[in-house]
CSV table of C-alpha atoms in Angstrom, one decimal:
chain,number,residue,atom,x,y,z
G,1,UNK,CA,29.1,-9.1,-27.5
G,2,UNK,CA,29.6,-7.3,-23.9
G,3,UNK,CA,30.3,-9.7,-21.4
G,4,UNK,CA,29.8,-10.2,-17.2
G,5,UNK,CA,32.1,-11.1,-14.6
G,6,UNK,CA,31.2,-12.6,-11.4
G,7,UNK,CA,32.9,-14.3,-8.4
G,8,UNK,CA,32.9,-18.0,-8.8
G,9,UNK,CA,31.3,-18.6,-5.5
G,10,UNK,CA,30.0,-16.5,-2.3
G,11,UNK,CA,28.7,-17.9,1.2
G,12,UNK,CA,26.2,-16.3,3.2
G,13,UNK,CA,24.6,-17.0,6.6
G,14,UNK,CA,20.9,-17.3,6.8
G,15,UNK,CA,18.7,-14.5,7.4
G,16,UNK,CA,21.4,-12.0,6.5
G,17,UNK,CA,21.6,-10.0,3.8
G,18,UNK,CA,23.4,-11.1,0.7
G,19,UNK,CA,25.3,-8.8,-1.9
G,20,UNK,CA,26.1,-10.4,-5.6
G,21,UNK,CA,28.3,-8.3,-7.7
G,22,UNK,CA,28.4,-8.2,-11.5
G,23,UNK,CA,30.9,-6.4,-13.7
G,24,UNK,CA,30.1,-5.5,-17.3
G,25,UNK,CA,32.3,-2.8,-18.2
G,26,UNK,CA,31.7,-3.2,-22.0
G,27,UNK,CA,27.7,-2.6,-21.5
G,28,UNK,CA,26.3,-0.7,-24.5
G,29,UNK,CA,23.5,1.8,-24.1
G,30,UNK,CA,20.6,-0.5,-24.9
G,31,UNK,CA,22.0,-3.7,-23.1
G,32,UNK,CA,19.4,-4.7,-20.0
G,33,UNK,CA,21.0,-6.2,-17.2
G,34,UNK,CA,19.4,-9.5,-16.2
G,35,UNK,CA,19.8,-11.8,-13.3
G,36,UNK,CA,18.7,-15.2,-13.2
G,37,UNK,CA,19.3,-18.2,-10.9
G,38,UNK,CA,19.5,-22.1,-11.1
G,39,UNK,CA,18.5,-24.0,-8.2
G,40,UNK,CA,19.8,-27.5,-7.6
G,41,UNK,CA,18.3,-29.8,-10.6
G,42,UNK,CA,16.2,-27.2,-12.0
G,43,UNK,CA,16.2,-24.9,-14.7
G,44,UNK,CA,17.1,-21.3,-14.4
G,45,UNK,CA,14.2,-18.8,-13.0
G,46,UNK,CA,14.3,-15.1,-14.0
G,47,UNK,CA,15.1,-13.0,-11.0
G,48,UNK,CA,15.1,-9.3,-11.7
G,49,UNK,CA,16.3,-6.9,-14.5
G,50,UNK,CA,17.0,-3.3,-15.1
G,51,UNK,CA,18.3,-0.5,-17.3
G,52,UNK,CA,19.5,2.3,-15.4
G,53,UNK,CA,17.5,2.6,-12.2
G,54,UNK,CA,17.7,0.5,-9.0
G,55,UNK,CA,14.7,-2.1,-9.1
G,56,UNK,CA,13.0,-3.9,-6.3
G,57,UNK,CA,10.9,-6.9,-6.4
G,58,UNK,CA,9.5,-9.8,-4.4
G,59,UNK,CA,12.7,-11.7,-4.8
G,60,UNK,CA,15.5,-9.0,-4.8
G,61,UNK,CA,16.8,-5.7,-5.2
G,62,UNK,CA,18.9,-4.5,-8.0
G,63,UNK,CA,21.3,-1.8,-7.7
G,64,UNK,CA,22.8,-0.6,-11.1
G,65,UNK,CA,26.2,1.7,-11.0
G,66,UNK,CA,25.7,5.2,-12.5
G,67,UNK,CA,28.0,4.5,-15.2
G,68,UNK,CA,26.2,1.0,-15.6
G,69,UNK,CA,29.6,-0.9,-15.6
G,70,UNK,CA,28.6,-2.8,-12.5
G,71,UNK,CA,25.5,-3.9,-10.6
G,72,UNK,CA,24.6,-5.8,-7.5
G,73,UNK,CA,21.7,-8.1,-6.8
G,74,UNK,CA,20.7,-8.0,-3.1
G,75,UNK,CA,18.9,-10.5,-1.3
G,76,UNK,CA,17.4,-8.8,1.8
G,77,UNK,CA,17.2,-11.9,3.9
G,78,UNK,CA,19.2,-14.8,2.2
G,79,UNK,CA,17.2,-18.5,3.3
G,80,UNK,CA,18.5,-22.1,2.6
G,81,UNK,CA,16.2,-22.2,-0.7
G,82,UNK,CA,18.4,-19.2,-2.0
G,83,UNK,CA,21.2,-21.6,-2.2
G,84,UNK,CA,21.8,-21.5,-6.0
G,85,UNK,CA,24.1,-20.3,-9.1
G,86,UNK,CA,23.3,-16.9,-9.7
G,87,UNK,CA,23.7,-15.3,-13.5
G,88,UNK,CA,24.3,-11.7,-14.6
G,89,UNK,CA,23.2,-11.5,-18.0
G,90,UNK,CA,23.4,-8.8,-20.3
G,91,UNK,CA,20.2,-9.3,-22.7
G,92,UNK,CA,20.8,-9.0,-26.3
G,93,UNK,CA,17.7,-8.5,-28.5
G,94,UNK,CA,17.6,-8.4,-32.5
G,95,UNK,CA,14.6,-8.9,-34.9
G,96,UNK,CA,15.3,-12.8,-34.6
G,97,UNK,CA,14.5,-13.1,-31.2
G,98,UNK,CA,15.7,-12.7,-27.4
G,99,UNK,CA,18.9,-14.5,-26.8
G,100,UNK,CA,20.2,-15.1,-23.2
G,101,UNK,CA,24.4,-15.3,-23.0
G,102,UNK,CA,24.8,-16.7,-19.7
G,103,UNK,CA,28.2,-16.0,-18.1
G,104,UNK,CA,29.8,-18.4,-15.6
G,105,UNK,CA,27.7,-17.3,-12.4
G,106,UNK,CA,28.2,-17.1,-9.1
G,107,UNK,CA,27.3,-20.3,-6.7
G,108,UNK,CA,25.9,-18.7,-3.4
G,109,UNK,CA,25.9,-21.1,-0.6
G,110,UNK,CA,24.0,-20.4,2.6
G,111,UNK,CA,24.5,-21.5,6.1
G,112,UNK,CA,21.9,-22.1,8.8
W,1,UNK,CA,-0.3,-22.3,-15.8
W,2,UNK,CA,3.2,-20.9,-16.1
W,3,UNK,CA,4.9,-24.6,-16.6
W,4,UNK,CA,7.2,-25.6,-19.1
W,5,UNK,CA,7.3,-29.3,-19.0
W,6,UNK,CA,10.3,-31.6,-20.8
W,7,UNK,CA,10.0,-35.3,-21.5
W,8,UNK,CA,11.8,-37.5,-20.7
W,9,UNK,CA,13.7,-36.7,-17.4
W,10,UNK,CA,16.7,-39.0,-18.4
W,11,UNK,CA,17.8,-40.3,-21.7
W,12,UNK,CA,20.4,-42.8,-22.4
W,13,UNK,CA,21.2,-43.6,-26.1
W,14,UNK,CA,23.9,-45.4,-28.0
W,15,UNK,CA,26.0,-43.2,-30.9
W,16,UNK,CA,23.8,-45.1,-33.5
W,17,UNK,CA,20.2,-44.4,-32.2
W,18,UNK,CA,17.7,-41.9,-33.0
W,19,UNK,CA,15.8,-40.2,-30.3
W,20,UNK,CA,13.7,-37.1,-29.7
W,21,UNK,CA,13.5,-34.7,-26.7
W,22,UNK,CA,9.7,-33.2,-26.2
W,23,UNK,CA,9.2,-29.5,-24.9
W,24,UNK,CA,5.6,-28.3,-24.1
W,25,UNK,CA,4.2,-25.0,-22.9
W,26,UNK,CA,0.7,-23.8,-22.4
W,27,UNK,CA,1.2,-20.1,-21.6
W,28,UNK,CA,0.7,-18.6,-25.0
W,29,UNK,CA,4.4,-18.0,-25.9
W,30,UNK,CA,5.5,-17.8,-29.6
W,31,UNK,CA,9.2,-17.9,-28.9
W,32,UNK,CA,10.5,-21.0,-27.7
W,33,UNK,CA,14.5,-22.0,-26.9
W,34,UNK,CA,16.8,-25.1,-26.7
W,35,UNK,CA,19.7,-24.5,-24.4
W,36,UNK,CA,22.6,-27.2,-23.7
W,37,UNK,CA,24.1,-27.1,-20.3
W,38,UNK,CA,27.3,-29.2,-19.6
W,39,UNK,CA,28.1,-30.2,-15.7
W,40,UNK,CA,29.1,-27.3,-13.6
W,41,UNK,CA,28.9,-25.0,-16.8
W,42,UNK,CA,26.3,-22.3,-17.8
W,43,UNK,CA,23.5,-22.9,-20.4
W,44,UNK,CA,24.5,-22.3,-23.7
W,45,UNK,CA,21.7,-21.0,-26.3
W,46,UNK,CA,21.3,-23.4,-29.5
W,47,UNK,CA,18.1,-22.7,-31.0
W,48,UNK,CA,15.6,-20.0,-31.3
W,49,UNK,CA,12.0,-20.4,-32.6
W,50,UNK,CA,9.8,-17.1,-33.2
W,51,UNK,CA,6.3,-17.9,-34.2
W,52,UNK,CA,7.2,-21.6,-34.8
W,53,UNK,CA,10.0,-20.7,-37.4
W,54,UNK,CA,13.3,-21.0,-36.8
W,55,UNK,CA,15.1,-17.6,-36.1
W,56,UNK,CA,18.4,-18.4,-34.4
W,57,UNK,CA,20.5,-21.4,-34.7
W,58,UNK,CA,23.9,-21.1,-32.9
W,59,UNK,CA,25.9,-23.0,-35.2
W,60,UNK,CA,24.7,-26.3,-34.0
W,61,UNK,CA,26.0,-29.5,-35.5
W,62,UNK,CA,23.2,-31.2,-37.8
W,63,UNK,CA,23.1,-34.2,-35.9
W,64,UNK,CA,20.7,-32.2,-33.8
W,65,UNK,CA,17.4,-31.2,-35.3
W,66,UNK,CA,14.7,-28.8,-34.0
W,67,UNK,CA,11.1,-29.0,-34.8
W,68,UNK,CA,8.3,-26.8,-34.0
W,69,UNK,CA,5.1,-28.5,-34.8
W,70,UNK,CA,2.9,-25.9,-33.3
W,71,UNK,CA,2.9,-23.0,-30.9
W,72,UNK,CA,3.0,-25.3,-27.6
W,73,UNK,CA,5.4,-27.9,-28.7
W,74,UNK,CA,9.0,-28.0,-29.4
W,75,UNK,CA,11.1,-31.1,-30.4
W,76,UNK,CA,14.6,-31.6,-30.5
W,77,UNK,CA,15.6,-35.1,-32.9
W,78,UNK,CA,18.8,-36.5,-32.0
W,79,UNK,CA,20.7,-38.7,-34.2
W,80,UNK,CA,24.4,-40.0,-34.5
W,81,UNK,CA,25.5,-38.1,-31.2
W,82,UNK,CA,28.9,-38.5,-30.0
W,83,UNK,CA,29.6,-39.1,-25.9
W,84,UNK,CA,30.6,-35.4,-25.6
W,85,UNK,CA,27.0,-34.2,-26.7
W,86,UNK,CA,26.1,-35.8,-22.7
W,87,UNK,CA,24.3,-32.7,-21.1
W,88,UNK,CA,21.4,-31.2,-19.8
W,89,UNK,CA,19.1,-30.0,-22.5
W,90,UNK,CA,16.7,-27.4,-21.4
W,91,UNK,CA,13.8,-25.7,-23.3
W,92,UNK,CA,12.5,-22.2,-22.4
W,93,UNK,CA,9.5,-20.2,-24.0
W,94,UNK,CA,8.9,-16.4,-23.6
W,95,UNK,CA,6.4,-13.8,-25.2
W,96,UNK,CA,7.9,-13.3,-28.7
W,97,UNK,CA,8.4,-10.0,-30.5
W,98,UNK,CA,9.0,-7.5,-27.4
W,99,UNK,CA,12.3,-6.4,-26.1
W,100,UNK,CA,11.9,-7.1,-22.6
W,101,UNK,CA,10.3,-10.6,-21.7
W,102,UNK,CA,11.1,-13.3,-19.3
W,103,UNK,CA,12.1,-16.9,-20.1
W,104,UNK,CA,10.7,-19.6,-18.4
W,105,UNK,CA,12.6,-22.6,-18.3
W,106,UNK,CA,11.6,-26.3,-18.1
W,107,UNK,CA,13.5,-28.8,-15.6
W,108,UNK,CA,15.9,-30.4,-18.5
W,109,UNK,CA,16.3,-33.6,-19.8
W,110,UNK,CA,19.7,-35.0,-19.3
W,111,UNK,CA,21.1,-36.7,-21.7
W,112,UNK,CA,23.9,-39.7,-21.6
W,113,UNK,CA,25.5,-40.4,-25.0
W,114,UNK,CA,27.0,-43.9,-24.6
């Protein structure tokens, strides 16, 4: 299975943009790139996903490299509430169901 | 209602006890999942139910027994657990049978095995 590599931790100042990188050099042509985050004492929550093109939603933007071997999650203005572990996941789907294989994740700390 | 609820929030059990974890959702999702998360580690998939049938078992020991009695409920029956099974157990649900679907997670049950 294709794997993802993320920095263990990153730090940001409040109200500044944050760029969270993810490497996935063994990605296959049909793998979607997903991001989930896990706030303290909560279950993970969906952030964004993409296949080839850059994507935007109300929470974040996802920039995908042209060769798809890396991607970057962009939080445009970090808030204290964005402090969480961010997981970059390559989604595997087969007839049995959807499987999320979480990598190590990046712990984002936001300073006031 | 986009909520997945899990009960109990905390559970302490001995190695000879039998207990059950419960998960419920009312979003009409027909895929439900159990994940295990050890401290400071990412969640690991244990089981997937699709249309109330077990579709994926990630080689989980038989002391963990999942059950999906209906489309809204998912149980995890626990028996003869070991202290190393202490972890946060997360339930999730999603639309079934489609290539992309967001998974909605519950807050988890924190299990301690003495």
